[in-house]
Coordinates of C-alpha atoms and ligand atoms in Angstrom, one line a residue:
M1 CA 38.1 -32.7 -215.0
T2 CA 35.3 -31.0 -213.2
D3 CA 32.3 -31.4 -211.9
F4 CA 32.0 -35.1 -211.1
I5 CA 29.8 -34.0 -208.6
H6 CA 28.1 -31.3 -208.8
L7 CA 24.9 -29.8 -206.4
E8 CA 23.2 -26.5 -207.6
G9 CA 21.0 -25.3 -206.2
V10 CA 19.4 -28.6 -203.5
H11 CA 17.3 -27.6 -200.8
K12 CA 16.6 -30.7 -198.3
T13 CA 13.5 -29.9 -196.5
F14 CA 12.5 -33.1 -193.6
G15 CA 8.5 -32.3 -193.7
D16 CA 6.2 -30.4 -194.0
G17 CA 4.6 -26.7 -193.3
P18 CA 5.6 -25.3 -190.1
R19 CA 7.2 -28.1 -188.8
A20 CA 9.0 -28.8 -191.8
V21 CA 13.1 -28.9 -190.8
H22 CA 15.2 -27.3 -193.5
A23 CA 18.4 -29.9 -193.6
V24 CA 20.2 -27.8 -196.7
E25 CA 19.1 -25.0 -198.1
D26 CA 20.2 -23.9 -200.8
V27 CA 23.3 -25.5 -201.7
T28 CA 26.0 -24.7 -204.4
L29 CA 28.9 -26.3 -205.2
S30 CA 31.1 -28.7 -207.4
I31 CA 33.6 -31.7 -205.9
D32 CA 36.6 -32.4 -208.3
R33 CA 37.2 -36.2 -209.8
G34 CA 40.2 -37.1 -207.6
E35 CA 39.5 -34.7 -204.5
I36 CA 39.5 -35.1 -201.3
F37 CA 36.5 -32.5 -200.3
G38 CA 36.1 -31.6 -196.9
V39 CA 33.0 -31.1 -195.0
I40 CA 32.8 -29.5 -191.8
G41 CA 30.1 -28.0 -189.4
Y42 CA 28.8 -27.8 -186.0
S43 CA 25.8 -30.5 -184.9
G44 CA 23.1 -30.4 -186.7
A45 CA 24.6 -28.0 -189.7
G46 CA 23.0 -30.6 -192.3
K47 CA 26.4 -33.0 -193.5
S48 CA 24.9 -36.2 -193.2
T49 CA 21.7 -35.4 -194.6
L50 CA 23.8 -33.8 -197.8
V51 CA 26.2 -37.5 -197.7
R52 CA 22.5 -39.2 -197.8
L53 CA 21.7 -36.9 -200.4
I54 CA 24.8 -37.4 -202.6
N55 CA 24.8 -41.5 -202.7
G56 CA 21.8 -40.9 -203.0
L57 CA 19.6 -42.6 -199.7
E58 CA 17.7 -39.5 -199.3
P59 CA 15.8 -37.6 -202.7
V60 CA 16.4 -34.6 -202.8
T61 CA 13.5 -31.8 -202.5
T62 CA 15.0 -29.7 -205.4
G63 CA 17.6 -28.5 -207.1
R64 CA 19.8 -30.1 -209.1
L65 CA 22.4 -33.1 -208.2
V66 CA 25.2 -34.9 -210.9
V67 CA 26.8 -37.5 -209.7
D68 CA 29.3 -38.5 -212.6
G69 CA 27.8 -37.3 -215.1
A70 CA 24.2 -38.9 -214.0
E71 CA 21.7 -36.4 -212.9
V72 CA 20.5 -38.1 -209.9
S73 CA 18.0 -35.9 -208.8
T74 CA 16.1 -36.5 -211.2
M75 CA 16.1 -40.5 -211.0
G76 CA 14.0 -43.2 -210.0
E77 CA 14.6 -46.0 -207.4
K78 CA 16.5 -48.7 -209.2
Q79 CA 18.5 -46.1 -210.9
L80 CA 19.8 -44.8 -207.5
R81 CA 21.2 -48.9 -207.0
G82 CA 23.4 -48.4 -209.4
V83 CA 24.5 -45.3 -208.2
R84 CA 24.7 -46.2 -204.1
A85 CA 26.5 -49.7 -205.7
E86 CA 29.5 -46.8 -207.2
I87 CA 30.1 -45.0 -203.9
G88 CA 31.0 -46.2 -200.5
M89 CA 29.9 -45.0 -196.8
V90 CA 32.3 -45.5 -193.8
F91 CA 30.9 -44.4 -190.4
Q92 CA 31.8 -43.2 -186.9
Q93 CA 30.0 -46.2 -185.6
F94 CA 31.9 -47.9 -188.0
N95 CA 28.6 -50.8 -189.0
L96 CA 30.3 -53.9 -189.0
F97 CA 28.1 -56.9 -188.2
P98 CA 29.1 -58.0 -184.4
S99 CA 28.7 -62.1 -184.9
K100 CA 30.9 -62.1 -188.9
T101 CA 34.1 -62.1 -189.4
V102 CA 36.3 -59.1 -190.5
A103 CA 36.2 -61.3 -193.7
E104 CA 32.3 -62.1 -193.3
N105 CA 32.4 -58.5 -193.1
V106 CA 34.6 -57.6 -196.2
A107 CA 32.9 -59.5 -198.5
Y108 CA 28.8 -58.4 -198.1
P109 CA 28.3 -56.0 -200.2
L110 CA 29.9 -58.9 -202.4
R111 CA 27.4 -61.9 -201.6
V112 CA 24.6 -59.6 -202.0
A113 CA 26.1 -58.5 -205.5
G114 CA 26.0 -61.4 -206.1
W115 CA 29.8 -61.9 -206.5
D116 CA 30.9 -65.9 -206.6
K117 CA 32.5 -67.1 -203.2
E118 CA 36.1 -67.5 -205.4
R119 CA 36.7 -64.1 -206.3
R120 CA 35.0 -63.0 -202.8
A121 CA 37.5 -64.4 -201.4
A122 CA 40.6 -63.5 -203.6
R123 CA 38.9 -59.8 -203.0
V124 CA 38.3 -59.5 -199.3
T125 CA 42.5 -61.0 -199.1
E126 CA 43.2 -57.7 -201.1
L127 CA 41.4 -55.4 -199.6
L128 CA 43.1 -56.7 -196.2
E129 CA 46.2 -56.7 -196.9
F130 CA 45.3 -53.2 -198.2
V131 CA 44.4 -52.1 -195.2
G132 CA 46.3 -53.3 -193.4
L133 CA 44.9 -56.4 -191.7
A134 CA 45.7 -59.3 -193.4
D135 CA 45.9 -61.7 -189.9
K136 CA 42.9 -60.6 -188.9
A137 CA 40.6 -61.9 -191.6
N138 CA 38.8 -64.6 -189.1
A139 CA 38.9 -62.2 -185.7
R140 CA 35.3 -60.9 -185.0
P141 CA 34.9 -57.0 -184.7
P142 CA 34.3 -57.1 -181.0
Q143 CA 38.2 -58.1 -181.0
L144 CA 39.3 -55.5 -182.2
S145 CA 40.5 -51.7 -181.3
G146 CA 38.5 -48.6 -183.1
G147 CA 41.2 -48.3 -185.7
Q148 CA 41.2 -51.8 -185.9
K149 CA 37.3 -51.8 -186.7
Q150 CA 37.8 -48.3 -188.7
R151 CA 40.1 -50.2 -190.9
V152 CA 37.5 -53.2 -191.6
G153 CA 34.3 -50.4 -192.4
I154 CA 37.1 -48.9 -195.5
A155 CA 38.6 -52.4 -196.5
R156 CA 33.7 -53.5 -196.6
A157 CA 33.1 -49.7 -198.6
L158 CA 36.2 -50.7 -201.3
A159 CA 34.6 -53.6 -202.0
R160 CA 33.1 -53.2 -205.5
D161 CA 35.7 -50.8 -206.3
P162 CA 33.5 -47.2 -206.0
K163 CA 34.4 -44.2 -207.7
I164 CA 33.8 -41.9 -204.3
L165 CA 34.5 -42.4 -200.5
L166 CA 31.7 -40.6 -198.5
A167 CA 33.3 -40.7 -195.2
D168 CA 30.7 -39.2 -192.6
E169 CA 32.7 -38.5 -189.0
A170 CA 35.1 -41.6 -190.2
T171 CA 37.1 -40.8 -186.6
S172 CA 35.1 -39.2 -184.3
A173 CA 34.7 -42.0 -182.2
L174 CA 38.9 -42.7 -182.3
D175 CA 41.4 -41.3 -179.9
P176 CA 44.1 -38.9 -182.1
E177 CA 46.5 -41.5 -182.6
T178 CA 44.6 -44.0 -184.7
T179 CA 42.8 -41.5 -186.0
R180 CA 45.8 -40.4 -187.8
D181 CA 46.1 -43.9 -188.4
V182 CA 43.1 -43.4 -190.4
L183 CA 43.5 -40.5 -191.9
G184 CA 46.4 -42.0 -193.1
L185 CA 44.6 -45.0 -195.2
L186 CA 42.4 -42.3 -196.4
R187 CA 45.1 -40.7 -197.9
R188 CA 46.6 -43.4 -199.6
V189 CA 42.4 -44.4 -201.3
N190 CA 43.0 -41.3 -202.7
A191 CA 46.1 -41.5 -203.5
E192 CA 46.7 -45.3 -205.4
L193 CA 43.2 -46.0 -205.6
G194 CA 41.9 -42.7 -207.9
V195 CA 38.9 -42.7 -205.1
T196 CA 37.6 -39.7 -204.7
I197 CA 36.9 -38.9 -200.7
V198 CA 34.4 -36.1 -198.8
V199 CA 35.4 -36.1 -195.9
I200 CA 32.3 -35.1 -192.6
T201 CA 33.9 -33.9 -190.3
H202 CA 33.3 -31.9 -186.9
E203 CA 36.8 -31.4 -186.3
M204 CA 38.9 -29.0 -188.0
D205 CA 42.2 -30.7 -187.7
V206 CA 41.1 -33.7 -190.3
V207 CA 40.7 -31.1 -192.6
K208 CA 43.9 -29.9 -192.7
Y209 CA 45.6 -33.2 -192.4
L210 CA 43.5 -34.6 -195.5
C211 CA 41.1 -32.4 -197.9
N212 CA 42.0 -30.0 -201.0
R213 CA 39.6 -27.6 -200.5
V214 CA 36.3 -27.5 -197.9
A215 CA 33.6 -26.7 -197.2
V216 CA 31.7 -24.8 -194.0
M217 CA 28.1 -25.5 -193.3
E218 CA 25.7 -23.8 -190.8
L219 CA 21.6 -24.3 -190.3
G220 CA 21.9 -25.6 -193.9
R221 CA 23.5 -23.5 -195.6
V222 CA 27.8 -23.8 -197.0
V223 CA 28.4 -20.1 -195.5
E224 CA 32.6 -20.5 -196.7
L225 CA 34.3 -22.7 -199.3
G226 CA 37.9 -23.2 -201.1
S227 CA 41.2 -23.6 -201.0
V228 CA 41.9 -25.3 -197.4
Y229 CA 44.8 -22.5 -196.8
D230 CA 42.7 -19.7 -197.4
V231 CA 39.8 -21.0 -196.0
F232 CA 43.0 -21.0 -193.1
S233 CA 45.1 -17.6 -193.0
N234 CA 41.4 -15.7 -194.4
P235 CA 38.5 -17.0 -192.9
Q236 CA 35.5 -14.8 -193.8
Q237 CA 32.9 -16.4 -191.0
D238 CA 32.7 -16.2 -187.7
A239 CA 32.2 -19.9 -187.2
T240 CA 34.9 -20.6 -190.1
R241 CA 36.9 -18.7 -187.4
R242 CA 36.0 -20.9 -184.8
F243 CA 37.8 -24.3 -186.4
V244 CA 40.5 -22.4 -186.8
G245 CA 40.9 -21.6 -184.2
T246 CA 40.4 -25.0 -182.6
S247 CA 43.0 -26.3 -184.8
L248 CA 46.0 -23.5 -184.9
R249 CA 45.7 -22.3 -181.0
D250 CA 46.7 -19.6 -182.3
R251 CA 47.7 -17.4 -179.7
P252 CA 48.4 -17.6 -175.8
S253 CA 45.2 -17.6 -173.6
P254 CA 45.3 -14.7 -171.4
E255 CA 47.1 -17.3 -168.3
S256 CA 50.5 -18.3 -171.0
L257 CA 50.7 -14.3 -171.8
R258 CA 50.8 -13.3 -168.9
R259 CA 53.1 -15.3 -167.4
L260 CA 55.2 -14.9 -171.0
A261 CA 55.2 -11.5 -169.8
A262 CA 57.0 -12.3 -165.9
T263 CA 59.1 -13.9 -167.9
H264 CA 60.6 -11.9 -170.8
P265 CA 61.9 -8.4 -170.9
G266 CA 60.3 -6.7 -174.5
T267 CA 57.2 -5.7 -176.4
L268 CA 55.5 -9.4 -176.4
V269 CA 53.0 -9.8 -180.4
T270 CA 52.4 -12.8 -182.4
V271 CA 53.2 -12.4 -185.9
G272 CA 51.7 -14.8 -188.7
I273 CA 54.2 -16.8 -190.7
Q274 CA 52.1 -18.1 -194.4
E275 CA 54.4 -18.9 -197.2
E276 CA 56.5 -16.8 -198.6
T277 CA 55.0 -12.8 -197.7
G278 CA 54.9 -13.8 -194.5
S279 CA 57.7 -16.7 -193.3
S280 CA 59.5 -16.5 -191.2
T281 CA 62.7 -16.0 -192.4
R282 CA 61.7 -12.3 -193.6
L283 CA 59.9 -11.9 -190.9
M284 CA 63.9 -12.5 -188.9
R285 CA 65.1 -10.1 -191.9
T286 CA 63.0 -7.3 -191.1
L287 CA 63.5 -7.2 -186.9
A288 CA 67.3 -7.9 -187.7
E289 CA 67.3 -4.7 -189.9
H290 CA 65.4 -2.8 -188.2
R291 CA 68.1 -3.8 -185.3
V292 CA 65.7 -5.5 -182.9
D293 CA 66.3 -8.9 -181.0
G294 CA 63.1 -10.9 -181.1
A295 CA 63.0 -14.2 -178.6
I296 CA 60.4 -16.7 -180.1
V297 CA 58.4 -17.3 -177.2
Y298 CA 55.1 -19.1 -178.3
G299 CA 54.1 -20.2 -181.3
G300 CA 54.2 -22.7 -184.1
I301 CA 54.5 -23.4 -187.9
T302 CA 52.1 -25.6 -189.2
E303 CA 51.8 -27.0 -192.9
I304 CA 48.3 -26.7 -194.7
G305 CA 48.4 -28.4 -198.0
E306 CA 52.4 -28.4 -197.8
R307 CA 52.2 -25.1 -197.3
P308 CA 53.6 -23.6 -194.0
F309 CA 51.0 -22.0 -192.2
G310 CA 51.0 -21.2 -188.4
S311 CA 52.3 -17.6 -186.0
L312 CA 54.3 -17.1 -183.5
T313 CA 54.9 -15.1 -180.3
L314 CA 58.1 -13.3 -180.1
A315 CA 59.3 -10.4 -177.3
L316 CA 60.1 -8.0 -179.4
T317 CA 64.1 -5.6 -177.1
G318 CA 65.2 -2.7 -178.7
E319 CA 64.8 1.1 -179.1
P320 CA 61.3 2.2 -178.7
A321 CA 61.3 3.6 -182.0
A322 CA 63.0 0.2 -183.5
I323 CA 60.3 -1.9 -182.7
D324 CA 58.1 0.8 -183.6
G325 CA 59.5 0.2 -187.1
A326 CA 59.9 -3.1 -187.9
L327 CA 56.0 -3.7 -186.7
A328 CA 55.0 -1.5 -189.8
D329 CA 57.6 -2.9 -192.0
L330 CA 55.7 -6.9 -190.8
R331 CA 52.1 -5.5 -191.3
T332 CA 52.6 -4.7 -194.5
H333 CA 53.2 -8.1 -195.5
T334 CA 51.9 -10.2 -192.8
T335 CA 49.7 -10.1 -189.8
V336 CA 50.9 -8.7 -186.8
H337 CA 48.9 -8.6 -183.2
E338 CA 50.2 -6.9 -180.2
Y339 CA 49.2 -7.8 -176.9
P340 CA 47.7 -3.7 -175.4
E341 CA 46.0 -4.8 -172.3
L342 CA 49.6 -6.0 -171.4
A343 CA 50.7 -2.4 -171.7
G344 CA 52.8 -1.2 -168.4
A345 CA 50.5 -4.3 -166.3
V346 CA 54.4 -5.9 -166.2
P347 CA 57.5 -4.9 -165.1
G348 CA 60.0 -4.9 -168.4
S349 CA 57.4 -5.0 -170.3
P350 CA 57.3 -1.3 -171.7
A351 CA 54.5 -0.8 -173.6
T352 CA 55.8 0.0 -177.1
G353 CA 53.8 3.4 -178.6
S354 CA 52.0 2.1 -181.4
A355 CA 48.8 2.3 -181.9
P356 CA 46.6 -0.4 -180.4
P357 CA 46.2 -2.8 -184.0
S358 CA 42.6 -2.7 -185.9
E359 CA 40.5 -5.2 -186.7
G360 CA 41.8 -5.6 -190.6
Q361 CA 45.7 -5.5 -188.3
E362 CA 44.8 -8.3 -186.3
Q363 CA 46.1 -12.1 -187.6
R364 CA 42.5 -14.9 -188.2
Ligands
ATP1 N1 15.3 -38.5 -191.1 C1 15.2 -37.2 -191.1 N2 13.4 -36.1 -190.4 C2 13.6 -35.2 -189.8 N3 14.4 -34.7 -189.6 C3 16.3 -35.6 -189.7 C4 16.4 -35.9 -190.4 N4 17.3 -36.1 -190.5 C5 18.1 -35.2 -190.1 N5 17.1 -33.7 -189.7 C6 17.5 -32.9 -189.7 O1 18.1 -32.1 -189.8 C7 19.2 -31.1 -189.7 C8 20.5 -31.5 -190.0 O2 21.0 -33.1 -189.6 P1 22.4 -34.3 -190.4 O3 22.4 -35.1 -189.6 O4 22.4 -33.9 -191.7 O5 23.6 -32.5 -189.5 P2 25.1 -32.5 -189.2 O6 25.5 -31.7 -189.9 O7 25.4 -34.7 -189.7 O8 25.0 -33.1 -187.6 P3 26.2 -34.0 -186.5 O9 27.4 -33.3 -186.3 O10 25.2 -33.9 -184.9 O11 25.9 -35.3 -187.3 C9 19.5 -31.4 -188.3 O12 18.3 -30.2 -187.7 C10 18.2 -32.6 -188.1 O13 17.3 -33.0 -187.3
MG2 MG1 25.6 -36.5 -189.2

């Protein structure tokens, strides 16, 4: 089951000498059959190069690359063509033929593979139904919306029934709602067709919605790798923290913080919400036990891999000692972030008197 796609000490260098570009450096990772694996990183991190290695478009410089039991890193061009046939590819810019109809675009890889006309037509009908574009068979790409174009791109990538689909920034050119649609389709491709998907993105929301596991790339290297939930709830690297931050928007900005402090009496704190130990039920129970009132003033809980995750900012009111006790209790099972910068700044918002949070107690 495991190691469907396996990279071991893989390097990809363009050019040589002092001008050499080390696009991928010493990458070791395994992708399981049937999973949706995310690769996230900033521009130039080496993400596209990594997928071009996996589908045999670029030879590996050094290291070992195995795809479905076949050692791609030692293959010649002819064998590589066989590997490519089993891998579908979806691009940010769709890469459709603008003057061909939707049906002709989807049929293209089948034509190249030598399928006869009747078989092609039957397969194209099936694919267009699957992606919800049966009524657009005779339209041409310029007449389609971005989302529809990407559905055509996905149908074409699936034409030859690939085992693997590589999606390189497949939704980066789309608005948020269309992005959801296309990501929903990719989920169906995985769940209903059993296709293993590798998603390249610079958007953490895409990873959060779609992926089981994620690798974070920086300057050609994988700097973090794990389940999406673990990476979100406990990011280790700065780059990862920044990506997670863009997706969670988990703490009020300094401006909203000042507004909240001015309009809510009490002590503002942001408490992490996670599965089990950090559940909102447990948060409320802890406050009640300490006879502290907590008004929820900011935050949200989302689901990552079907597990709750997020944070709530509360305005706590009660005896200062009781608030300190509640916070100490909460810290034993979740993250608590206080805002010492507000202490004394706003009337009706007394400092709790507790020590400012140390590094380890900070959320994220
Ligand atoms: N064919 C090539 N020849 C020379 N250098 C290349 C080539 N392809 C990529 N590179 C370089 O390798 C590095 C990684 O590029 P890559 O396209 O893999 O990054 P990326 O993570 O996909 O970035 P983006 O998010 O902008 O698409 C960059 O420095 C790039 O300039
Ligand atoms: Mg790229």
